[in-house]
Short mmCIF file of C-alpha atoms in Angstrom, two decimals:
data_model
loop_
_atom_site.label_atom_id
_atom_site.label_comp_id
_atom_site.label_asym_id
_atom_site.label_seq_id
_atom_site.Cartn_x
_atom_site.Cartn_y
_atom_site.Cartn_z
CA MET W 1 -69.63 -32.43 48.27
CA LEU W 2 -70.22 -32.28 44.39
CA PHE W 3 -72.52 -30.63 42.22
CA GLU W 4 -73.31 -34.69 41.23
CA ASP W 5 -74.14 -35.26 44.92
CA LEU W 6 -77.05 -33.09 44.94
CA SER W 7 -78.98 -35.29 42.70
CA LEU W 8 -79.65 -32.20 40.24
CA SER W 9 -80.76 -33.43 36.36
CA LYS W 10 -78.26 -33.99 34.01
CA SER W 11 -78.86 -30.96 31.86
CA ILE W 12 -77.93 -28.81 34.95
CA GLN W 13 -75.32 -29.94 35.78
CA ARG W 14 -73.87 -30.24 32.17
CA ALA W 15 -74.66 -26.97 32.33
CA VAL W 16 -72.53 -25.98 35.40
CA TYR W 17 -69.99 -27.72 34.72
CA GLU W 18 -69.09 -26.13 31.41
CA GLU W 19 -69.26 -23.11 34.35
CA GLY W 20 -65.71 -24.70 35.77
CA TYR W 21 -68.26 -25.69 38.79
CA THR W 22 -67.57 -28.60 40.44
CA THR W 23 -67.54 -28.27 43.85
CA PRO W 24 -71.24 -25.43 45.47
CA THR W 25 -69.37 -23.15 47.57
CA PRO W 26 -71.12 -22.90 50.87
CA ILE W 27 -74.19 -21.21 50.69
CA GLN W 28 -75.45 -24.07 47.62
CA GLU W 29 -73.90 -26.97 49.88
CA LYS W 30 -76.60 -25.99 52.56
CA SER W 31 -79.15 -24.00 50.55
CA ILE W 32 -80.06 -26.35 47.39
CA PRO W 33 -80.83 -29.55 49.18
CA ILE W 34 -82.95 -27.43 51.60
CA ILE W 35 -84.75 -25.71 48.74
CA LEU W 36 -85.41 -28.63 46.35
CA ALA W 37 -87.17 -30.34 49.63
CA GLY W 38 -89.34 -27.47 48.99
CA LYS W 39 -89.33 -25.09 53.15
CA ASP W 40 -89.29 -21.67 52.25
CA LEU W 41 -85.20 -20.40 53.21
CA VAL W 42 -84.16 -17.67 54.73
CA GLY W 43 -80.77 -17.40 53.44
CA CYS W 44 -77.43 -14.90 55.06
CA ALA W 45 -74.93 -14.16 52.39
CA GLN W 46 -72.89 -12.19 50.95
CA THR W 47 -72.35 -10.52 47.30
CA GLY W 48 -69.39 -13.06 45.74
CA THR W 49 -70.49 -16.04 47.75
CA GLY W 50 -72.29 -18.31 45.12
CA LYS W 51 -75.40 -17.05 45.98
CA THR W 52 -77.34 -16.73 43.02
CA ALA W 53 -76.58 -19.98 41.83
CA ALA W 54 -77.42 -21.50 45.63
CA PHE W 55 -81.25 -20.56 43.80
CA ALA W 56 -81.05 -20.37 40.66
CA ILE W 57 -80.14 -24.38 40.01
CA PRO W 58 -82.88 -25.37 42.31
CA ILE W 59 -85.42 -24.38 41.08
CA ILE W 60 -84.36 -24.30 37.79
CA HIS W 61 -83.80 -28.73 38.66
CA ASN W 62 -87.54 -28.61 40.40
CA LEU W 63 -89.49 -26.42 36.80
CA HIS W 64 -87.46 -28.42 34.01
CA ARG W 65 -88.92 -31.57 36.22
CA MET W 66 -92.69 -30.27 36.33
CA ILE W 67 -92.50 -28.43 32.89
CA GLY W 68 -89.88 -31.06 31.48
CA SER W 69 -90.47 -29.85 26.94
CA SER W 70 -93.14 -28.15 26.84
CA LYS W 71 -93.70 -26.25 24.70
CA LYS W 72 -96.99 -24.94 25.09
CA MET W 73 -97.96 -21.50 26.54
CA LYS W 74 -96.17 -21.13 29.10
CA ASP W 75 -97.63 -18.92 32.69
CA ILE W 76 -94.72 -17.21 35.25
CA ARG W 77 -93.54 -20.17 37.27
CA CYS W 78 -91.65 -18.54 39.18
CA LEU W 79 -90.60 -14.33 40.08
CA VAL W 80 -87.47 -13.19 41.72
CA VAL W 81 -87.65 -9.40 43.07
CA THR W 82 -84.95 -7.47 43.07
CA PRO W 83 -83.57 -4.02 43.88
CA THR W 84 -81.71 -2.52 40.83
CA ARG W 85 -81.36 -3.39 37.38
CA GLU W 86 -77.89 -3.89 37.05
CA LEU W 87 -78.42 -7.24 40.22
CA ALA W 88 -81.77 -8.33 38.00
CA VAL W 89 -79.42 -8.60 35.20
CA GLN W 90 -76.85 -10.18 36.44
CA ILE W 91 -79.44 -12.66 38.38
CA GLY W 92 -81.19 -13.15 35.27
CA GLU W 93 -77.95 -14.24 33.02
CA SER W 94 -77.57 -16.55 36.09
CA PHE W 95 -80.75 -18.36 35.23
CA ASP W 96 -79.86 -17.93 31.32
CA THR W 97 -76.28 -19.61 31.98
CA TYR W 98 -77.43 -23.32 33.92
CA GLY W 99 -81.50 -23.61 32.36
CA LYS W 100 -79.50 -23.14 29.20
CA TYR W 101 -80.04 -26.96 27.64
CA THR W 102 -83.40 -27.18 28.96
CA ASN W 103 -86.84 -25.39 27.24
CA LEU W 104 -87.27 -22.72 30.49
CA ARG W 105 -88.20 -19.84 29.27
CA GLN W 106 -87.60 -16.39 31.71
CA VAL W 107 -87.93 -13.26 31.44
CA THR W 108 -86.29 -9.36 33.02
CA VAL W 109 -87.73 -6.72 33.41
CA PHE W 110 -87.13 -2.68 35.79
CA GLY W 111 -87.57 0.94 34.71
CA GLY W 112 -86.18 3.41 33.72
CA VAL W 113 -86.25 1.81 30.04
CA SER W 114 -89.52 1.62 27.18
CA GLN W 115 -91.68 -1.31 28.47
CA VAL W 116 -92.11 -2.05 24.89
CA PRO W 117 -89.63 -4.70 24.67
CA GLN W 118 -90.32 -6.12 28.10
CA VAL W 119 -94.58 -6.41 27.30
CA ASP W 120 -93.23 -7.92 23.94
CA GLN W 121 -91.65 -10.60 25.65
CA LEU W 122 -94.25 -11.69 28.66
CA LYS W 123 -96.92 -11.72 26.23
CA LYS W 124 -95.34 -15.03 24.25
CA GLY W 125 -95.22 -16.79 27.36
CA ILE W 126 -92.57 -16.92 30.17
CA ASP W 127 -91.63 -19.58 33.04
CA ILE W 128 -89.42 -17.76 35.93
CA LEU W 129 -89.88 -13.43 35.10
CA ILE W 130 -87.24 -11.33 37.43
CA ALA W 131 -87.63 -7.67 37.87
CA THR W 132 -87.62 -4.62 39.97
CA PRO W 133 -90.57 -3.83 42.40
CA GLY W 134 -91.54 -0.21 40.85
CA ARG W 135 -91.89 -1.99 37.04
CA LEU W 136 -93.51 -5.29 38.05
CA LEU W 137 -96.03 -3.46 40.01
CA ASP W 138 -97.03 -1.72 37.34
CA LEU W 139 -96.68 -4.11 34.99
CA HIS W 140 -98.87 -5.84 36.58
CA LYS W 141 -101.84 -3.02 37.23
CA GLN W 142 -101.44 -2.98 33.24
CA GLY W 143 -102.57 -6.68 33.49
CA TYR W 144 -99.42 -7.69 31.61
CA ILE W 145 -98.28 -10.40 34.38
CA ASP W 146 -100.27 -13.35 36.03
CA PHE W 147 -99.74 -14.95 39.13
CA ASP W 148 -101.86 -17.49 39.41
CA ASN W 149 -99.77 -20.23 38.59
CA LEU W 150 -96.17 -19.74 40.65
CA HIS W 151 -94.43 -21.38 42.41
CA TYR W 152 -91.35 -19.76 43.52
CA LEU W 153 -91.42 -16.00 45.10
CA VAL W 154 -87.15 -14.99 46.00
CA LEU W 155 -87.06 -11.42 47.30
CA ASP W 156 -82.73 -11.25 46.82
CA GLU W 157 -80.85 -7.97 48.81
CA SER W 158 -83.63 -7.70 50.87
CA ASP W 159 -81.99 -5.68 52.69
CA LEU W 160 -80.96 -3.20 50.71
CA MET W 161 -84.66 -3.13 49.72
CA LEU W 162 -85.06 -2.22 52.73
CA ASP W 163 -82.39 0.79 52.69
CA MET W 164 -83.73 1.57 49.40
CA GLY W 165 -86.84 2.44 50.64
CA PHE W 166 -89.27 -1.03 48.92
CA ILE W 167 -90.42 -3.02 51.61
CA ASN W 168 -93.73 -1.26 50.87
CA ASP W 169 -94.02 -2.84 47.11
CA VAL W 170 -92.50 -5.58 48.55
CA ARG W 171 -95.47 -6.16 51.08
CA LYS W 172 -98.25 -5.26 47.99
CA ILE W 173 -95.88 -7.87 46.19
CA VAL W 174 -96.66 -10.15 48.67
CA LYS W 175 -100.51 -10.27 48.86
CA LEU W 176 -100.65 -10.62 44.99
CA VAL W 177 -98.93 -13.82 44.78
CA PRO W 178 -100.43 -17.42 45.64
CA SER W 179 -99.52 -17.90 49.36
CA ASN W 180 -98.81 -22.18 49.28
CA ARG W 181 -96.05 -20.50 47.58
CA GLN W 182 -92.37 -21.45 48.18
CA THR W 183 -90.42 -18.18 48.91
CA LEU W 184 -87.09 -17.42 49.64
CA LEU W 185 -85.27 -14.19 50.79
CA PHE W 186 -81.35 -13.97 50.61
CA SER W 187 -79.88 -10.68 52.39
CA ALA W 188 -76.66 -10.00 53.43
CA THR W 189 -77.23 -9.06 56.26
CA MET W 190 -80.21 -9.68 59.18
CA PRO W 191 -80.81 -6.73 60.84
CA MET W 192 -84.21 -6.80 62.97
CA ALA W 193 -86.59 -5.38 60.07
CA ILE W 194 -85.35 -8.61 58.35
CA ARG W 195 -86.17 -10.59 60.41
CA GLU W 196 -89.76 -9.44 60.75
CA LEU W 197 -90.93 -9.36 57.44
CA ALA W 198 -88.69 -13.62 57.40
CA ASP W 199 -91.70 -14.00 59.74
CA THR W 200 -94.20 -12.99 58.11
CA PHE W 201 -93.59 -13.92 54.73
CA LEU W 202 -92.14 -17.06 55.03
CA ASN W 203 -93.57 -20.52 56.57
CA LYS W 204 -90.90 -22.35 59.18
CA PRO W 205 -88.63 -21.42 57.19
CA GLU W 206 -84.87 -22.63 57.78
CA TYR W 207 -82.08 -20.49 58.38
CA VAL W 208 -79.25 -20.46 56.42
CA SER W 209 -75.93 -18.29 56.85
CA VAL W 210 -72.37 -18.28 55.90
CA THR W 211 -69.18 -16.47 55.73
CA PRO W 212 -69.62 -14.37 59.22
CA VAL W 213 -70.58 -10.60 58.83
CA SER W 214 -67.07 -10.30 60.60
CA SER W 215 -64.61 -11.79 58.88
CA THR W 216 -63.29 -11.05 55.74
CA ALA W 217 -61.31 -12.57 52.71
CA GLU W 218 -57.61 -14.28 54.30
CA LYS W 219 -56.30 -13.33 50.33
CA ILE W 220 -57.21 -9.52 50.95
CA GLU W 221 -54.54 -6.88 51.87
CA GLN W 222 -56.05 -4.88 53.73
CA HIS W 223 -53.30 -1.21 54.23
CA ILE W 224 -55.02 1.80 55.80
CA TYR W 225 -53.73 5.04 54.83
CA PHE W 226 -54.22 8.60 57.73
CA VAL W 227 -54.37 11.75 55.75
CA ASP W 228 -56.26 15.05 55.98
CA LYS W 229 -59.83 15.19 54.63
CA GLU W 230 -58.65 17.76 51.89
CA ASN W 231 -56.01 15.98 50.60
CA LYS W 232 -57.78 12.68 49.76
CA ARG W 233 -58.41 13.34 46.18
CA SER W 234 -54.51 14.39 46.45
CA LEU W 235 -53.57 11.39 47.29
CA LEU W 236 -56.45 9.13 45.17
CA TYR W 237 -53.86 10.62 42.19
CA HIS W 238 -50.32 10.00 44.18
CA LEU W 239 -51.44 6.37 44.19
CA ILE W 240 -53.27 5.53 40.75
CA ARG W 241 -50.57 7.14 38.99
CA ASN W 242 -46.94 6.47 40.81
CA GLU W 243 -48.36 2.10 41.66
CA ASN W 244 -50.28 2.11 38.00
CA LEU W 245 -53.74 1.13 39.90
CA LYS W 246 -56.06 -0.20 37.25
CA ASP W 247 -59.27 -1.16 37.27
CA VAL W 248 -59.91 0.50 40.87
CA LEU W 249 -63.26 0.77 42.75
CA VAL W 250 -63.59 3.58 44.40
CA PHE W 251 -66.32 3.80 47.71
CA VAL W 252 -67.77 7.19 48.65
CA ARG W 253 -70.12 8.41 51.22
CA THR W 254 -72.60 11.13 48.92
CA LYS W 255 -73.71 11.39 44.70
CA HIS W 256 -71.58 14.38 45.43
CA GLY W 257 -68.48 13.29 46.67
CA ALA W 258 -68.40 10.15 43.69
CA ASP W 259 -69.04 13.37 40.89
CA ASN W 260 -66.10 15.73 42.97
CA VAL W 261 -63.93 12.97 43.30
CA VAL W 262 -64.81 11.63 39.27
CA LYS W 263 -64.52 15.45 38.00
CA ALA W 264 -61.12 15.10 40.01
CA LEU W 265 -59.46 12.73 38.81
CA LYS W 266 -60.64 13.56 35.18
CA LYS W 267 -58.54 16.57 35.06
CA HIS W 268 -55.93 14.70 35.79
CA GLY W 269 -56.34 12.20 32.59
CA VAL W 270 -57.73 9.77 34.81
CA ILE W 271 -59.51 8.05 33.09
CA ALA W 272 -62.94 7.61 35.65
CA GLU W 273 -66.99 7.34 35.97
CA ALA W 274 -69.29 7.28 39.05
CA ILE W 275 -71.73 5.27 39.36
CA HIS W 276 -74.95 6.60 41.84
CA GLY W 277 -78.75 6.67 42.59
CA ASP W 278 -79.15 9.83 40.52
CA LYS W 279 -77.69 8.92 37.30
CA SER W 280 -80.26 7.08 34.73
CA GLN W 281 -80.53 3.43 34.59
CA ASN W 282 -78.98 3.64 31.25
CA ALA W 283 -76.24 5.72 32.30
CA ARG W 284 -75.36 3.78 35.58
CA GLN W 285 -74.95 -0.04 32.79
CA ARG W 286 -72.94 1.76 29.55
CA VAL W 287 -70.60 2.62 32.42
CA LEU W 288 -70.44 -0.58 34.18
CA ASP W 289 -69.64 -2.34 31.23
CA SER W 290 -67.28 -0.01 30.74
CA PHE W 291 -65.57 -0.76 33.36
CA LYS W 292 -65.68 -4.84 32.90
CA ASN W 293 -64.41 -3.77 30.09
CA LYS W 294 -61.51 -2.45 30.88
CA GLU W 295 -62.57 1.17 29.31
CA ILE W 296 -62.57 2.98 32.14
CA THR W 297 -59.63 2.89 34.84
CA VAL W 298 -61.15 3.58 37.90
CA LEU W 299 -65.32 3.55 38.83
CA VAL W 300 -66.15 5.28 41.77
CA ALA W 301 -69.30 4.28 43.87
CA THR W 302 -71.84 5.01 46.71
CA ASP W 303 -72.58 1.43 48.08
CA ILE W 304 -76.15 1.89 46.76
CA ALA W 305 -75.51 1.88 43.38
CA ALA W 306 -72.33 -1.22 44.48
CA ARG W 307 -74.53 -3.50 45.21
CA GLY W 308 -75.76 -4.25 41.75
CA ILE W 309 -72.00 -4.70 40.88
CA ASP W 310 -70.68 -8.68 39.90
CA ILE W 311 -66.69 -8.37 38.64
CA GLU W 312 -64.46 -11.00 38.51
CA SER W 313 -60.98 -11.28 39.19
CA LEU W 314 -61.71 -7.03 40.63
CA PRO W 315 -58.13 -5.83 42.10
CA TYR W 316 -58.64 -2.93 44.03
CA VAL W 317 -61.10 -1.60 45.96
CA ILE W 318 -60.78 2.01 48.11
CA ASN W 319 -62.79 3.37 50.90
CA PHE W 320 -62.20 6.56 49.87
CA ASP W 321 -64.36 7.82 53.26
CA LEU W 322 -65.15 5.20 55.67
CA PRO W 323 -68.06 4.06 56.26
CA ASN W 324 -69.47 4.77 59.50
CA ILE W 325 -71.55 0.80 60.33
CA PRO W 326 -68.34 -1.35 60.03
CA GLU W 327 -69.81 -3.73 58.53
CA THR W 328 -69.82 -1.64 55.59
CA TYR W 329 -66.10 -2.49 55.18
CA VAL W 330 -65.80 -5.93 55.32
CA HIS W 331 -69.11 -5.80 52.57
CA ARG W 332 -66.75 -3.17 50.34
CA ILE W 333 -63.65 -5.29 50.86
CA GLY W 334 -64.93 -8.37 49.78
CA ARG W 335 -65.52 -6.93 45.94
CA THR W 336 -62.22 -8.44 45.86
CA GLY W 337 -59.84 -11.76 46.08
CA ARG W 338 -63.05 -13.31 45.19
CA ALA W 339 -62.79 -17.44 43.81
CA GLY W 340 -59.44 -17.85 45.21
CA ASN W 341 -57.73 -14.55 43.28
CA GLY W 342 -55.80 -11.97 45.63
CA GLY W 343 -57.15 -8.25 46.18
CA ILE W 344 -56.41 -5.06 47.88
CA SER W 345 -57.79 -2.88 49.76
CA ILE W 346 -56.96 0.61 50.48
CA SER W 347 -58.25 2.61 53.55
CA PHE W 348 -58.40 6.50 53.82
CA CYS W 349 -58.95 8.04 56.90
CA ALA W 350 -59.67 11.08 58.10
CA LYS W 351 -59.28 12.55 61.08
CA ASP W 352 -62.58 12.58 62.00
CA GLU W 353 -63.56 9.10 60.82
CA GLU W 354 -61.02 7.86 63.19
CA PRO W 355 -63.72 6.71 65.36
CA TYR W 356 -65.27 5.01 62.22
CA TRP W 357 -61.54 2.93 61.64
CA LYS W 358 -61.49 2.29 65.67
CA ASP W 359 -64.77 0.40 65.38
CA ILE W 360 -64.06 -1.26 62.00
CA GLN W 361 -60.85 -3.11 64.19
CA LYS W 362 -62.89 -4.46 67.01
CA LEU W 363 -65.01 -6.01 64.49
CA ILE W 364 -62.72 -7.53 61.98
CA LYS W 365 -60.25 -8.41 64.18
CA VAL W 366 -57.70 -7.95 61.89
CA ASP W 367 -53.91 -6.30 62.15
CA VAL W 368 -54.45 -3.72 58.80
CA LYS W 369 -50.97 -2.99 57.53
CA THR W 370 -50.79 1.27 58.50
CA ILE W 371 -48.69 2.75 55.57
CA LYS W 372 -46.89 5.95 56.86
CA ASP W 373 -44.88 6.38 53.82
CA HIS W 374 -46.49 8.41 51.32
CA PRO W 375 -46.72 12.32 50.63
CA TYR W 376 -50.20 13.18 53.07
CA PRO W 377 -50.22 11.87 56.79
CA TRP W 378 -52.24 13.28 59.30
CA SER W 379 -50.56 16.88 59.55
CA ASN W 380 -49.74 17.93 63.07
CA ALA W 381 -52.36 21.22 63.36
CA ALA W 382 -55.05 18.47 62.19
CA PRO W 383 -57.72 18.84 64.66
CA ASP W 384 -58.68 16.71 67.41
CA PRO W 385 -62.69 16.25 67.07
CA GLU W 386 -61.93 15.22 71.87
CA ALA W 387 -59.95 18.49 72.14
CA LYS W 388 -61.01 21.74 73.46
CA PRO W 389 -61.05 25.03 71.58
CA ASP W 390 -57.71 26.74 72.55
CA LEU W 391 -58.51 30.63 73.54
CA ARG W 392 -54.94 31.47 73.91
CA ASN W 393 -54.53 33.43 70.22
CA LYS W 394 -57.86 35.25 70.61
CA ASN W 395 -55.45 38.21 71.05
CA LYS W 396 -53.20 37.82 68.80
CA PRO W 397 -52.57 40.70 66.48
CA GLN W 398 -54.91 40.71 63.05
CA ALA W 399 -51.52 40.74 61.02
CA GLU W 400 -50.45 37.96 62.33
CA ASN W 401 -54.00 36.36 61.73
CA ASN W 402 -53.82 37.26 58.32
CA SER W 403 -50.33 36.10 57.94
CA ARG W 404 -51.06 32.86 58.22
CA LYS W 405 -54.49 32.58 56.29
CA SER W 406 -52.04 33.67 53.37
CA GLU W 407 -49.39 31.56 54.46
CA ALA W 408 -52.48 29.02 54.59
CA SER W 409 -54.56 29.50 51.34
CA LYS W 410 -50.38 29.76 49.47
CA LYS W 411 -50.23 26.29 50.24
CA ASN W 412 -54.59 25.02 49.47
CA LYS W 413 -52.90 26.72 45.94
CA LYS W 414 -50.32 24.20 45.46
CA ARG W 415 -52.24 21.01 45.32
CA TRP W 416 -54.18 19.60 42.18
CA TYR W 417 -57.19 19.64 42.24
#
């Protein structure tokens, strides 16, 4: 199928072709006809599958046909709710890109910045509003947003909104909009809680799913390094320095861990920054822009923060900490190998993470290459989580125990961090 087979307006086809696209992605091919037909939709698709265009293009088509070239005062006809500023900005850019030959106006609103410029734009009248939940409810409460003429409600990255605690806000938003709207819900995963939301908010929706969560892009070259936990930062620096890695996205489990990795890399001259929930919206956007502009070599991120990252031609993803949910691994490494490009994923597995790795292998069913030739393999003394405590040395002379502690201390001092 080609885009021209979808009966889209000439102005949209022109914008799509100028972006270099002639063939819709699977999620676009399945979703666009359903949305054009006016049906509610639940779409399960990961970031990087063309999901945003799958709802932006048909919405622009229908609104352009409805409103035409009218320049009268505009009403909000479409509301897109998404959990983070980064995602909101990207969605706004997509609506601008595909609607540039129409007279539709979109505004993106989010918290963490002054509301004054956003309010000024709202007062001029808009057709499409992209918003994060908190700022949206705040502006509505102040009387700057009116949903009386809304046709479309899009709930994007619904599983992330659930993870971030926004579901109560989403429920409030749904109560504010007209009941005869068309509702589109998109999510990277489809846990029971999201299915229950879909049953509550949507009217006889069509379900569309692409790229099963267990699949990984064929062009992604996957490597696994078994390394003691205390040597992970040393191994990370070793790979960056010896392999001359650039444009690297590193995943860690916690915000504190992200800051520690960045601190260690900076100490040895690597240009690195972290992006996580404790940083302000402005700070996160500055870091992301710097990474896209290749001013930063390594971007260290938590899973939640990384959901707002959409970067083409990202060559390396490193799992500094393995996720305890196998599907998260698939989402992480899917950041590379996009749009037909190749990519490399590198994972570090400490002793206590071995059960996580076994679960990941069961899910992906791919023979991942184990890299044994590196300076920081599991040591013989590495603890086995299933081993029973060895009490045979409990009566060893204290001097011998002190000697061992001294030797361990000397080894630790040799580490670069």
